[in-house]
mmCIF file with all atom_site columns, C-alpha atoms in Angstrom:
data_model
loop_
_atom_site.group_PDB
_atom_site.id
_atom_site.type_symbol
_atom_site.label_atom_id
_atom_site.label_alt_id
_atom_site.label_comp_id
_atom_site.label_asym_id
_atom_site.label_entity_id
_atom_site.label_seq_id
_atom_site.pdbx_PDB_ins_code
_atom_site.Cartn_x
_atom_site.Cartn_y
_atom_site.Cartn_z
_atom_site.occupancy
_atom_site.B_iso_or_equiv
_atom_site.pdbx_formal_charge
_atom_site.auth_seq_id
_atom_site.auth_comp_id
_atom_site.auth_asym_id
_atom_site.auth_atom_id
_atom_site.pdbx_PDB_model_num
ATOM 1   C CA . UNK A 1 1   ? -0.434  0.374   -0.143  1.00 92.00 ? 784  UNK A CA 1
ATOM 2   C CA . UNK A 1 2   ? 1.015   3.551   -0.593  1.00 96.00 ? 785  UNK A CA 1
ATOM 3   C CA . UNK A 1 3   ? 1.214   5.103   3.075   1.00 97.00 ? 786  UNK A CA 1
ATOM 4   C CA . UNK A 1 4   ? 0.731   9.209   3.010   1.00 98.00 ? 787  UNK A CA 1
ATOM 5   C CA . UNK A 1 5   ? 3.193   11.013  5.629   1.00 98.00 ? 788  UNK A CA 1
ATOM 6   C CA . UNK A 1 6   ? 0.933   15.034  5.670   1.00 98.00 ? 789  UNK A CA 1
ATOM 7   C CA . UNK A 1 7   ? 3.228   18.227  7.799   1.00 97.00 ? 790  UNK A CA 1
ATOM 8   C CA . UNK A 1 8   ? 3.125   19.326  10.097  1.00 97.00 ? 791  UNK A CA 1
ATOM 9   C CA . UNK A 1 9   ? 0.270   17.110  12.024  1.00 97.00 ? 792  UNK A CA 1
ATOM 10  C CA . UNK A 1 10  ? -0.905  19.912  14.043  1.00 96.00 ? 793  UNK A CA 1
ATOM 11  C CA . UNK A 1 11  ? -0.523  23.907  13.424  1.00 95.00 ? 794  UNK A CA 1
ATOM 12  C CA . UNK A 1 12  ? -1.494  27.539  14.968  1.00 96.00 ? 795  UNK A CA 1
ATOM 13  C CA . UNK A 1 13  ? -2.592  30.079  12.608  1.00 95.00 ? 796  UNK A CA 1
ATOM 14  C CA . UNK A 1 14  ? -3.922  33.626  12.791  1.00 94.00 ? 797  UNK A CA 1
ATOM 15  C CA . UNK A 1 15  ? -6.042  35.309  10.175  1.00 95.00 ? 798  UNK A CA 1
ATOM 16  C CA . UNK A 1 16  ? -4.979  36.209  7.705   1.00 95.00 ? 799  UNK A CA 1
ATOM 17  C CA . UNK A 1 17  ? -1.334  33.733  7.338   1.00 96.00 ? 800  UNK A CA 1
ATOM 18  C CA . UNK A 1 18  ? 0.205   32.657  4.294   1.00 97.00 ? 801  UNK A CA 1
ATOM 19  C CA . UNK A 1 19  ? -0.359  28.327  5.415   1.00 95.00 ? 802  UNK A CA 1
ATOM 20  C CA . UNK A 1 20  ? 1.792   25.559  3.597   1.00 97.00 ? 803  UNK A CA 1
ATOM 21  C CA . UNK A 1 21  ? 0.680   22.125  4.443   1.00 98.00 ? 804  UNK A CA 1
ATOM 22  C CA . UNK A 1 22  ? 2.885   18.760  3.049   1.00 98.00 ? 805  UNK A CA 1
ATOM 23  C CA . UNK A 1 23  ? 2.089   15.550  2.087   1.00 98.00 ? 806  UNK A CA 1
ATOM 24  C CA . UNK A 1 24  ? 4.826   12.548  0.838   1.00 98.00 ? 807  UNK A CA 1
ATOM 25  C CA . UNK A 1 25  ? 4.150   9.700   -0.718  1.00 98.00 ? 808  UNK A CA 1
ATOM 26  C CA . UNK A 1 26  ? 5.367   6.699   0.092   1.00 98.00 ? 809  UNK A CA 1
ATOM 27  C CA . UNK A 1 27  ? 5.769   5.808   -3.960  1.00 97.00 ? 810  UNK A CA 1
ATOM 28  C CA . UNK A 1 28  ? 5.623   8.036   -7.245  1.00 98.00 ? 811  UNK A CA 1
ATOM 29  C CA . UNK A 1 29  ? 2.062   9.353   -7.450  1.00 97.00 ? 812  UNK A CA 1
ATOM 30  C CA . UNK A 1 30  ? 2.461   11.324  -10.402 1.00 96.00 ? 813  UNK A CA 1
ATOM 31  C CA . UNK A 1 31  ? -0.097  14.086  -9.838  1.00 96.00 ? 814  UNK A CA 1
ATOM 32  C CA . UNK A 1 32  ? -2.971  11.243  -8.516  1.00 97.00 ? 815  UNK A CA 1
ATOM 33  C CA . UNK A 1 33  ? -3.025  13.257  -5.079  1.00 98.00 ? 816  UNK A CA 1
ATOM 34  C CA . UNK A 1 34  ? -6.662  15.385  -3.454  1.00 98.00 ? 817  UNK A CA 1
ATOM 35  C CA . UNK A 1 35  ? -6.541  17.247  -1.250  1.00 98.00 ? 818  UNK A CA 1
ATOM 36  C CA . UNK A 1 36  ? -9.634  18.200  1.608   1.00 98.00 ? 819  UNK A CA 1
ATOM 37  C CA . UNK A 1 37  ? -11.531 19.984  4.240   1.00 98.00 ? 820  UNK A CA 1
ATOM 38  C CA . UNK A 1 38  ? -13.226 18.965  6.682   1.00 98.00 ? 821  UNK A CA 1
ATOM 39  C CA . UNK A 1 39  ? -15.107 21.718  9.782   1.00 96.00 ? 822  UNK A CA 1
ATOM 40  C CA . UNK A 1 40  ? -15.611 18.792  13.201  1.00 93.00 ? 823  UNK A CA 1
ATOM 41  C CA . UNK A 1 41  ? -19.363 17.435  12.677  1.00 93.00 ? 824  UNK A CA 1
ATOM 42  C CA . UNK A 1 42  ? -19.055 18.079  8.692   1.00 97.00 ? 825  UNK A CA 1
ATOM 43  C CA . UNK A 1 43  ? -18.006 15.519  5.636   1.00 98.00 ? 826  UNK A CA 1
ATOM 44  C CA . UNK A 1 44  ? -15.387 15.980  3.570   1.00 98.00 ? 827  UNK A CA 1
ATOM 45  C CA . UNK A 1 45  ? -15.033 18.643  1.251   1.00 98.00 ? 828  UNK A CA 1
ATOM 46  C CA . UNK A 1 46  ? -12.857 17.540  -1.831  1.00 98.00 ? 829  UNK A CA 1
ATOM 47  C CA . UNK A 1 47  ? -11.180 20.633  -2.073  1.00 98.00 ? 830  UNK A CA 1
ATOM 48  C CA . UNK A 1 48  ? -7.656  20.570  -4.562  1.00 98.00 ? 831  UNK A CA 1
ATOM 49  C CA . UNK A 1 49  ? -8.148  17.192  -7.354  1.00 97.00 ? 832  UNK A CA 1
ATOM 50  C CA . UNK A 1 50  ? -4.782  16.351  -9.471  1.00 97.00 ? 833  UNK A CA 1
ATOM 51  C CA . UNK A 1 51  ? -1.957  18.297  -7.290  1.00 97.00 ? 834  UNK A CA 1
ATOM 52  C CA . UNK A 1 52  ? -2.819  21.032  -8.845  1.00 97.00 ? 835  UNK A CA 1
ATOM 53  C CA . UNK A 1 53  ? -6.909  22.194  -9.404  1.00 97.00 ? 836  UNK A CA 1
ATOM 54  C CA . UNK A 1 54  ? -9.359  24.108  -7.293  1.00 97.00 ? 837  UNK A CA 1
ATOM 55  C CA . UNK A 1 55  ? -12.455 22.268  -7.713  1.00 96.00 ? 838  UNK A CA 1
ATOM 56  C CA . UNK A 1 56  ? -15.903 24.446  -8.660  1.00 95.00 ? 839  UNK A CA 1
ATOM 57  C CA . UNK A 1 57  ? -16.475 26.604  -5.903  1.00 96.00 ? 840  UNK A CA 1
ATOM 58  C CA . UNK A 1 58  ? -13.655 26.045  -4.291  1.00 97.00 ? 841  UNK A CA 1
ATOM 59  C CA . UNK A 1 59  ? -12.105 30.147  -2.923  1.00 97.00 ? 842  UNK A CA 1
ATOM 60  C CA . UNK A 1 60  ? -8.656  30.330  -5.069  1.00 97.00 ? 843  UNK A CA 1
ATOM 61  C CA . UNK A 1 61  ? -7.462  31.109  -2.014  1.00 97.00 ? 844  UNK A CA 1
ATOM 62  C CA . UNK A 1 62  ? -6.375  26.955  -1.760  1.00 98.00 ? 845  UNK A CA 1
ATOM 63  C CA . UNK A 1 63  ? -4.292  26.562  -4.406  1.00 98.00 ? 846  UNK A CA 1
ATOM 64  C CA . UNK A 1 64  ? -2.525  22.358  -4.921  1.00 98.00 ? 847  UNK A CA 1
ATOM 65  C CA . UNK A 1 65  ? 1.071   21.314  -5.898  1.00 98.00 ? 848  UNK A CA 1
ATOM 66  C CA . UNK A 1 66  ? 3.270   19.052  -6.533  1.00 97.00 ? 849  UNK A CA 1
ATOM 67  C CA . UNK A 1 67  ? 4.094   15.854  -8.717  1.00 97.00 ? 850  UNK A CA 1
ATOM 68  C CA . UNK A 1 68  ? 5.292   12.285  -7.707  1.00 97.00 ? 851  UNK A CA 1
ATOM 69  C CA . UNK A 1 69  ? 5.896   12.599  -4.388  1.00 98.00 ? 852  UNK A CA 1
ATOM 70  C CA . UNK A 1 70  ? 5.615   15.411  -3.383  1.00 98.00 ? 853  UNK A CA 1
ATOM 71  C CA . UNK A 1 71  ? 2.787   18.054  -2.396  1.00 98.00 ? 854  UNK A CA 1
ATOM 72  C CA . UNK A 1 72  ? 1.786   21.415  -0.976  1.00 98.00 ? 855  UNK A CA 1
ATOM 73  C CA . UNK A 1 73  ? -1.167  22.462  -0.320  1.00 98.00 ? 856  UNK A CA 1
ATOM 74  C CA . UNK A 1 74  ? -1.781  27.002  -0.129  1.00 98.00 ? 857  UNK A CA 1
ATOM 75  C CA . UNK A 1 75  ? -3.086  28.867  1.990   1.00 97.00 ? 858  UNK A CA 1
ATOM 76  C CA . UNK A 1 76  ? -2.526  32.206  0.580   1.00 97.00 ? 859  UNK A CA 1
ATOM 77  C CA . UNK A 1 77  ? -4.362  34.641  3.664   1.00 96.00 ? 860  UNK A CA 1
ATOM 78  C CA . UNK A 1 78  ? -6.040  32.541  5.936   1.00 96.00 ? 861  UNK A CA 1
ATOM 79  C CA . UNK A 1 79  ? -10.248 33.085  6.649   1.00 95.00 ? 862  UNK A CA 1
ATOM 80  C CA . UNK A 1 80  ? -11.453 32.907  9.883   1.00 94.00 ? 863  UNK A CA 1
ATOM 81  C CA . UNK A 1 81  ? -14.105 29.399  7.961   1.00 95.00 ? 864  UNK A CA 1
ATOM 82  C CA . UNK A 1 82  ? -10.654 27.172  6.946   1.00 96.00 ? 865  UNK A CA 1
ATOM 83  C CA . UNK A 1 83  ? -9.381  26.646  10.805  1.00 93.00 ? 866  UNK A CA 1
ATOM 84  C CA . UNK A 1 84  ? -10.178 23.023  9.906   1.00 96.00 ? 867  UNK A CA 1
ATOM 85  C CA . UNK A 1 85  ? -8.527  19.816  9.897   1.00 98.00 ? 868  UNK A CA 1
ATOM 86  C CA . UNK A 1 86  ? -7.146  18.872  6.201   1.00 98.00 ? 869  UNK A CA 1
ATOM 87  C CA . UNK A 1 87  ? -6.372  15.404  4.626   1.00 98.00 ? 870  UNK A CA 1
ATOM 88  C CA . UNK A 1 88  ? -4.464  14.549  1.447   1.00 98.00 ? 871  UNK A CA 1
ATOM 89  C CA . UNK A 1 89  ? -5.278  11.042  -0.509  1.00 97.00 ? 872  UNK A CA 1
ATOM 90  C CA . UNK A 1 90  ? -3.446  9.480   -2.833  1.00 97.00 ? 873  UNK A CA 1
ATOM 91  C CA . UNK A 1 91  ? -6.211  7.726   -5.766  1.00 95.00 ? 874  UNK A CA 1
ATOM 92  C CA . UNK A 1 92  ? -2.431  6.441   -8.018  1.00 95.00 ? 875  UNK A CA 1
ATOM 93  C CA . UNK A 1 93  ? -3.100  2.999   -6.994  1.00 93.00 ? 876  UNK A CA 1
ATOM 94  C CA . UNK A 1 94  ? -5.679  1.183   -5.108  1.00 89.00 ? 877  UNK A CA 1
ATOM 95  C CA . UNK A 1 95  ? -6.304  0.744   -1.702  1.00 92.00 ? 878  UNK A CA 1
ATOM 96  C CA . UNK A 1 96  ? -6.613  4.107   -1.767  1.00 95.00 ? 879  UNK A CA 1
ATOM 97  C CA . UNK A 1 97  ? -5.457  6.171   0.796   1.00 96.00 ? 880  UNK A CA 1
ATOM 98  C CA . UNK A 1 98  ? -5.502  9.325   3.421   1.00 97.00 ? 881  UNK A CA 1
ATOM 99  C CA . UNK A 1 99  ? -2.457  10.611  4.941   1.00 97.00 ? 882  UNK A CA 1
ATOM 100 C CA . UNK A 1 100 ? -3.075  11.798  8.698   1.00 97.00 ? 883  UNK A CA 1
ATOM 101 C CA . UNK A 1 101 ? -4.041  14.722  9.032   1.00 97.00 ? 884  UNK A CA 1
ATOM 102 C CA . UNK A 1 102 ? -2.932  18.766  9.706   1.00 98.00 ? 885  UNK A CA 1
ATOM 103 C CA . UNK A 1 103 ? -5.601  20.545  12.568  1.00 97.00 ? 886  UNK A CA 1
ATOM 104 C CA . UNK A 1 104 ? -5.483  24.183  11.262  1.00 97.00 ? 887  UNK A CA 1
ATOM 105 C CA . UNK A 1 105 ? -6.296  25.682  14.639  1.00 94.00 ? 888  UNK A CA 1
ATOM 106 C CA . UNK A 1 106 ? -6.481  29.307  15.538  1.00 81.00 ? 889  UNK A CA 1
ATOM 107 C CA . UNK B 2 1   ? -26.104 14.377  -3.912  1.00 97.00 ? 904  UNK B CA 1
ATOM 108 C CA . UNK B 2 2   ? -25.446 11.344  -1.602  1.00 98.00 ? 905  UNK B CA 1
ATOM 109 C CA . UNK B 2 3   ? -28.360 10.712  1.401   1.00 98.00 ? 906  UNK B CA 1
ATOM 110 C CA . UNK B 2 4   ? -27.138 8.450   4.161   1.00 98.00 ? 907  UNK B CA 1
ATOM 111 C CA . UNK B 2 5   ? -29.191 5.753   6.524   1.00 97.00 ? 908  UNK B CA 1
ATOM 112 C CA . UNK B 2 6   ? -29.792 7.287   9.784   1.00 97.00 ? 909  UNK B CA 1
ATOM 113 C CA . UNK B 2 7   ? -27.663 6.652   13.142  1.00 98.00 ? 910  UNK B CA 1
ATOM 114 C CA . UNK B 2 8   ? -27.672 3.435   14.724  1.00 98.00 ? 911  UNK B CA 1
ATOM 115 C CA . UNK B 2 9   ? -26.768 1.807   17.530  1.00 98.00 ? 912  UNK B CA 1
ATOM 116 C CA . UNK B 2 10  ? -25.978 -2.352  17.546  1.00 98.00 ? 913  UNK B CA 1
ATOM 117 C CA . UNK B 2 11  ? -24.412 -5.486  20.316  1.00 98.00 ? 914  UNK B CA 1
ATOM 118 C CA . UNK B 2 12  ? -21.190 -6.894  19.443  1.00 97.00 ? 915  UNK B CA 1
ATOM 119 C CA . UNK B 2 13  ? -22.433 -10.080 17.303  1.00 97.00 ? 916  UNK B CA 1
ATOM 120 C CA . UNK B 2 14  ? -25.353 -8.182  14.828  1.00 98.00 ? 917  UNK B CA 1
ATOM 121 C CA . UNK B 2 15  ? -25.238 -7.717  11.682  1.00 98.00 ? 918  UNK B CA 1
ATOM 122 C CA . UNK B 2 16  ? -25.806 -4.061  9.920   1.00 98.00 ? 919  UNK B CA 1
ATOM 123 C CA . UNK B 2 17  ? -26.617 -2.858  7.136   1.00 98.00 ? 920  UNK B CA 1
ATOM 124 C CA . UNK B 2 18  ? -26.791 1.314   5.542   1.00 98.00 ? 921  UNK B CA 1
ATOM 125 C CA . UNK B 2 19  ? -27.079 2.293   2.864   1.00 98.00 ? 922  UNK B CA 1
ATOM 126 C CA . UNK B 2 20  ? -26.302 5.857   0.708   1.00 98.00 ? 923  UNK B CA 1
ATOM 127 C CA . UNK B 2 21  ? -29.205 6.476   -1.656  1.00 98.00 ? 924  UNK B CA 1
ATOM 128 C CA . UNK B 2 22  ? -27.739 8.700   -4.794  1.00 98.00 ? 925  UNK B CA 1
ATOM 129 C CA . UNK B 2 23  ? -29.585 11.671  -6.560  1.00 97.00 ? 926  UNK B CA 1
ATOM 130 C CA . UNK B 2 24  ? -29.551 13.999  -9.363  1.00 96.00 ? 927  UNK B CA 1
ATOM 131 C CA . UNK B 2 25  ? -26.630 12.049  -11.482 1.00 96.00 ? 928  UNK B CA 1
ATOM 132 C CA . UNK B 2 26  ? -26.256 8.738   -13.301 1.00 96.00 ? 929  UNK B CA 1
ATOM 133 C CA . UNK B 2 27  ? -25.838 6.693   -11.248 1.00 96.00 ? 930  UNK B CA 1
ATOM 134 C CA . UNK B 2 28  ? -24.914 3.023   -12.186 1.00 96.00 ? 931  UNK B CA 1
ATOM 135 C CA . UNK B 2 29  ? -21.458 5.269   -14.694 1.00 96.00 ? 932  UNK B CA 1
ATOM 136 C CA . UNK B 2 30  ? -20.044 6.230   -11.109 1.00 97.00 ? 933  UNK B CA 1
ATOM 137 C CA . UNK B 2 31  ? -18.295 4.474   -8.287  1.00 97.00 ? 934  UNK B CA 1
ATOM 138 C CA . UNK B 2 32  ? -18.712 4.696   -4.980  1.00 98.00 ? 935  UNK B CA 1
ATOM 139 C CA . UNK B 2 33  ? -16.245 5.378   -1.758  1.00 97.00 ? 936  UNK B CA 1
ATOM 140 C CA . UNK B 2 34  ? -17.316 4.336   1.291   1.00 98.00 ? 937  UNK B CA 1
ATOM 141 C CA . UNK B 2 35  ? -14.546 6.182   4.033   1.00 98.00 ? 938  UNK B CA 1
ATOM 142 C CA . UNK B 2 36  ? -14.152 5.404   7.316   1.00 98.00 ? 939  UNK B CA 1
ATOM 143 C CA . UNK B 2 37  ? -13.468 7.792   9.767   1.00 98.00 ? 940  UNK B CA 1
ATOM 144 C CA . UNK B 2 38  ? -13.216 6.161   13.804  1.00 98.00 ? 941  UNK B CA 1
ATOM 145 C CA . UNK B 2 39  ? -14.035 9.171   16.892  1.00 96.00 ? 942  UNK B CA 1
ATOM 146 C CA . UNK B 2 40  ? -11.531 10.955  16.817  1.00 95.00 ? 943  UNK B CA 1
ATOM 147 C CA . UNK B 2 41  ? -8.971  9.772   14.514  1.00 97.00 ? 944  UNK B CA 1
ATOM 148 C CA . UNK B 2 42  ? -8.689  10.076  10.355  1.00 97.00 ? 945  UNK B CA 1
ATOM 149 C CA . UNK B 2 43  ? -10.268 9.247   7.380   1.00 97.00 ? 946  UNK B CA 1
ATOM 150 C CA . UNK B 2 44  ? -9.621  6.068   5.999   1.00 97.00 ? 947  UNK B CA 1
ATOM 151 C CA . UNK B 2 45  ? -10.760 4.342   2.229   1.00 96.00 ? 948  UNK B CA 1
ATOM 152 C CA . UNK B 2 46  ? -12.866 1.309   3.274   1.00 97.00 ? 949  UNK B CA 1
ATOM 153 C CA . UNK B 2 47  ? -13.642 0.331   -1.070  1.00 96.00 ? 950  UNK B CA 1
ATOM 154 C CA . UNK B 2 48  ? -15.836 0.699   -3.786  1.00 95.00 ? 951  UNK B CA 1
ATOM 155 C CA . UNK B 2 49  ? -18.334 -0.390  -6.494  1.00 97.00 ? 952  UNK B CA 1
ATOM 156 C CA . UNK B 2 50  ? -19.063 0.359   -9.849  1.00 97.00 ? 953  UNK B CA 1
ATOM 157 C CA . UNK B 2 51  ? -22.744 0.216   -9.915  1.00 97.00 ? 954  UNK B CA 1
ATOM 158 C CA . UNK B 2 52  ? -22.352 -0.332  -13.491 1.00 95.00 ? 955  UNK B CA 1
ATOM 159 C CA . UNK B 2 53  ? -21.210 -4.052  -13.419 1.00 95.00 ? 956  UNK B CA 1
ATOM 160 C CA . UNK B 2 54  ? -20.908 -4.335  -9.113  1.00 95.00 ? 957  UNK B CA 1
ATOM 161 C CA . UNK B 2 55  ? -17.010 -4.272  -9.268  1.00 96.00 ? 958  UNK B CA 1
ATOM 162 C CA . UNK B 2 56  ? -15.976 -3.927  -5.568  1.00 97.00 ? 959  UNK B CA 1
ATOM 163 C CA . UNK B 2 57  ? -12.274 -3.697  -4.845  1.00 95.00 ? 960  UNK B CA 1
ATOM 164 C CA . UNK B 2 58  ? -10.919 -3.139  -1.702  1.00 96.00 ? 961  UNK B CA 1
ATOM 165 C CA . UNK B 2 59  ? -8.676  -1.675  1.079   1.00 94.00 ? 962  UNK B CA 1
ATOM 166 C CA . UNK B 2 60  ? -7.308  -5.511  2.030   1.00 94.00 ? 963  UNK B CA 1
ATOM 167 C CA . UNK B 2 61  ? -8.024  -4.540  6.210   1.00 95.00 ? 964  UNK B CA 1
ATOM 168 C CA . UNK B 2 62  ? -11.589 -4.814  4.975   1.00 97.00 ? 965  UNK B CA 1
ATOM 169 C CA . UNK B 2 63  ? -12.189 -7.522  3.357   1.00 96.00 ? 966  UNK B CA 1
ATOM 170 C CA . UNK B 2 64  ? -13.730 -10.267 4.634   1.00 96.00 ? 967  UNK B CA 1
ATOM 171 C CA . UNK B 2 65  ? -15.031 -7.701  7.355   1.00 97.00 ? 968  UNK B CA 1
ATOM 172 C CA . UNK B 2 66  ? -18.159 -5.472  5.071   1.00 98.00 ? 969  UNK B CA 1
ATOM 173 C CA . UNK B 2 67  ? -20.343 -6.232  2.154   1.00 98.00 ? 970  UNK B CA 1
ATOM 174 C CA . UNK B 2 68  ? -20.121 -3.342  -0.221  1.00 98.00 ? 971  UNK B CA 1
ATOM 175 C CA . UNK B 2 69  ? -22.993 -3.959  -2.678  1.00 98.00 ? 972  UNK B CA 1
ATOM 176 C CA . UNK B 2 70  ? -25.150 -1.758  -4.831  1.00 98.00 ? 973  UNK B CA 1
ATOM 177 C CA . UNK B 2 71  ? -28.343 -1.950  -6.308  1.00 97.00 ? 974  UNK B CA 1
ATOM 178 C CA . UNK B 2 72  ? -28.650 0.397   -9.263  1.00 96.00 ? 975  UNK B CA 1
ATOM 179 C CA . UNK B 2 73  ? -32.664 0.392   -9.529  1.00 96.00 ? 976  UNK B CA 1
ATOM 180 C CA . UNK B 2 74  ? -33.046 1.965   -6.699  1.00 97.00 ? 977  UNK B CA 1
ATOM 181 C CA . UNK B 2 75  ? -29.270 4.657   -6.690  1.00 98.00 ? 978  UNK B CA 1
ATOM 182 C CA . UNK B 2 76  ? -28.525 3.193   -3.445  1.00 98.00 ? 979  UNK B CA 1
ATOM 183 C CA . UNK B 2 77  ? -25.223 1.885   -1.849  1.00 98.00 ? 980  UNK B CA 1
ATOM 184 C CA . UNK B 2 78  ? -24.836 0.006   0.760   1.00 98.00 ? 981  UNK B CA 1
ATOM 185 C CA . UNK B 2 79  ? -22.365 -1.024  3.578   1.00 98.00 ? 982  UNK B CA 1
ATOM 186 C CA . UNK B 2 80  ? -22.651 -4.777  5.556   1.00 98.00 ? 983  UNK B CA 1
ATOM 187 C CA . UNK B 2 81  ? -21.674 -5.884  8.349   1.00 98.00 ? 984  UNK B CA 1
ATOM 188 C CA . UNK B 2 82  ? -22.423 -9.877  9.766   1.00 97.00 ? 985  UNK B CA 1
ATOM 189 C CA . UNK B 2 83  ? -20.649 -10.011 13.215  1.00 97.00 ? 986  UNK B CA 1
ATOM 190 C CA . UNK B 2 84  ? -20.525 -6.696  14.038  1.00 98.00 ? 987  UNK B CA 1
ATOM 191 C CA . UNK B 2 85  ? -17.456 -5.820  16.767  1.00 97.00 ? 988  UNK B CA 1
ATOM 192 C CA . UNK B 2 86  ? -17.390 -2.431  19.069  1.00 97.00 ? 989  UNK B CA 1
ATOM 193 C CA . UNK B 2 87  ? -13.991 -1.669  16.836  1.00 97.00 ? 990  UNK B CA 1
ATOM 194 C CA . UNK B 2 88  ? -17.017 -1.923  13.966  1.00 98.00 ? 991  UNK B CA 1
ATOM 195 C CA . UNK B 2 89  ? -18.430 2.017   16.044  1.00 98.00 ? 992  UNK B CA 1
ATOM 196 C CA . UNK B 2 90  ? -17.580 4.958   13.333  1.00 98.00 ? 993  UNK B CA 1
ATOM 197 C CA . UNK B 2 91  ? -19.225 7.406   11.604  1.00 98.00 ? 994  UNK B CA 1
ATOM 198 C CA . UNK B 2 92  ? -19.231 6.335   7.650   1.00 98.00 ? 995  UNK B CA 1
ATOM 199 C CA . UNK B 2 93  ? -19.122 8.331   4.786   1.00 98.00 ? 996  UNK B CA 1
ATOM 200 C CA . UNK B 2 94  ? -20.379 7.246   0.957   1.00 98.00 ? 997  UNK B CA 1
ATOM 201 C CA . UNK B 2 95  ? -18.791 9.473   -1.762  1.00 98.00 ? 998  UNK B CA 1
ATOM 202 C CA . UNK B 2 96  ? -19.301 9.606   -5.623  1.00 98.00 ? 999  UNK B CA 1
ATOM 203 C CA . UNK B 2 97  ? -15.913 9.564   -7.366  1.00 96.00 ? 1000 UNK B CA 1
ATOM 204 C CA . UNK B 2 98  ? -15.074 11.884  -10.225 1.00 93.00 ? 1001 UNK B CA 1
ATOM 205 C CA . UNK B 2 99  ? -13.188 10.423  -13.452 1.00 87.00 ? 1002 UNK B CA 1
ATOM 206 C CA . UNK B 2 100 ? -10.082 12.041  -12.302 1.00 88.00 ? 1003 UNK B CA 1
ATOM 207 C CA . UNK B 2 101 ? -10.735 10.644  -9.051  1.00 90.00 ? 1004 UNK B CA 1
ATOM 208 C CA . UNK B 2 102 ? -11.348 12.233  -6.876  1.00 94.00 ? 1005 UNK B CA 1
ATOM 209 C CA . UNK B 2 103 ? -14.333 12.274  -4.384  1.00 96.00 ? 1006 UNK B CA 1
ATOM 210 C CA . UNK B 2 104 ? -16.758 14.999  -4.755  1.00 96.00 ? 1007 UNK B CA 1
ATOM 211 C CA . UNK B 2 105 ? -19.644 14.532  -3.931  1.00 97.00 ? 1008 UNK B CA 1
ATOM 212 C CA . UNK B 2 106 ? -20.071 13.151  0.201   1.00 98.00 ? 1009 UNK B CA 1
ATOM 213 C CA . UNK B 2 107 ? -23.027 11.567  1.749   1.00 98.00 ? 1010 UNK B CA 1
ATOM 214 C CA . UNK B 2 108 ? -23.706 13.322  5.062   1.00 98.00 ? 1011 UNK B CA 1
ATOM 215 C CA . UNK B 2 109 ? -22.442 9.706   7.652   1.00 98.00 ? 1012 UNK B CA 1
ATOM 216 C CA . UNK B 2 110 ? -24.467 7.771   9.321   1.00 98.00 ? 1013 UNK B CA 1
ATOM 217 C CA . UNK B 2 111 ? -23.537 7.200   12.852  1.00 98.00 ? 1014 UNK B CA 1
ATOM 218 C CA . UNK B 2 112 ? -22.982 3.539   13.911  1.00 98.00 ? 1015 UNK B CA 1
ATOM 219 C CA . UNK B 2 113 ? -21.941 2.263   17.777  1.00 98.00 ? 1016 UNK B CA 1
ATOM 220 C CA . UNK B 2 114 ? -20.896 -1.014  18.001  1.00 98.00 ? 1017 UNK B CA 1
ATOM 221 C CA . UNK B 2 115 ? -21.994 -2.042  22.703  1.00 96.00 ? 1018 UNK B CA 1
ATOM 222 C CA . UNK B 2 116 ? -20.085 -4.599  23.764  1.00 89.00 ? 1019 UNK B CA 1
#
């Protein structure tokens, strides 16, 4: 199975901060990497697919980059509604796997 | 949208089937994934099904522990347990798989609570 490792596991930030979360795959996954946001009590929401493509309706302050084994999710200017847990997920080969999550706190 | 069945409270050893009803798109032509989230933990991919021909792929951790199925005549996907364990206590989500392999539409989740 492909292992996905996110860093950091948690972080504290302020409104307006620029934030970067990284995700590393245990082997090359080309660009088959997705990012999700989950707020407490809610289902996850797709933000970015195939590493860098913004899902419809997602604000442009979110962006993704990377290919192969190393990927990043960037939030250019953190907003109050962005405090959540973020997960990466590879869809290169089954079984699909998620990172352990990054919790973004105030 | 995907609408899941309601909260289940069960005892160890009991059987259970939870459902995920799809609407607003062509059900047969998109894979449906199931994702587990144990209390306070992250997301785990369980497997997915292609309702068009009922092909199923499981994560090895869930193979033999659950059965994923679908009935395209009523646009509904299912996860079934034959003998629940306390460790099955979790939130379970279904989600639609896009052509780009993202999970773009999610159900609201089904809470399964199993007591020993």
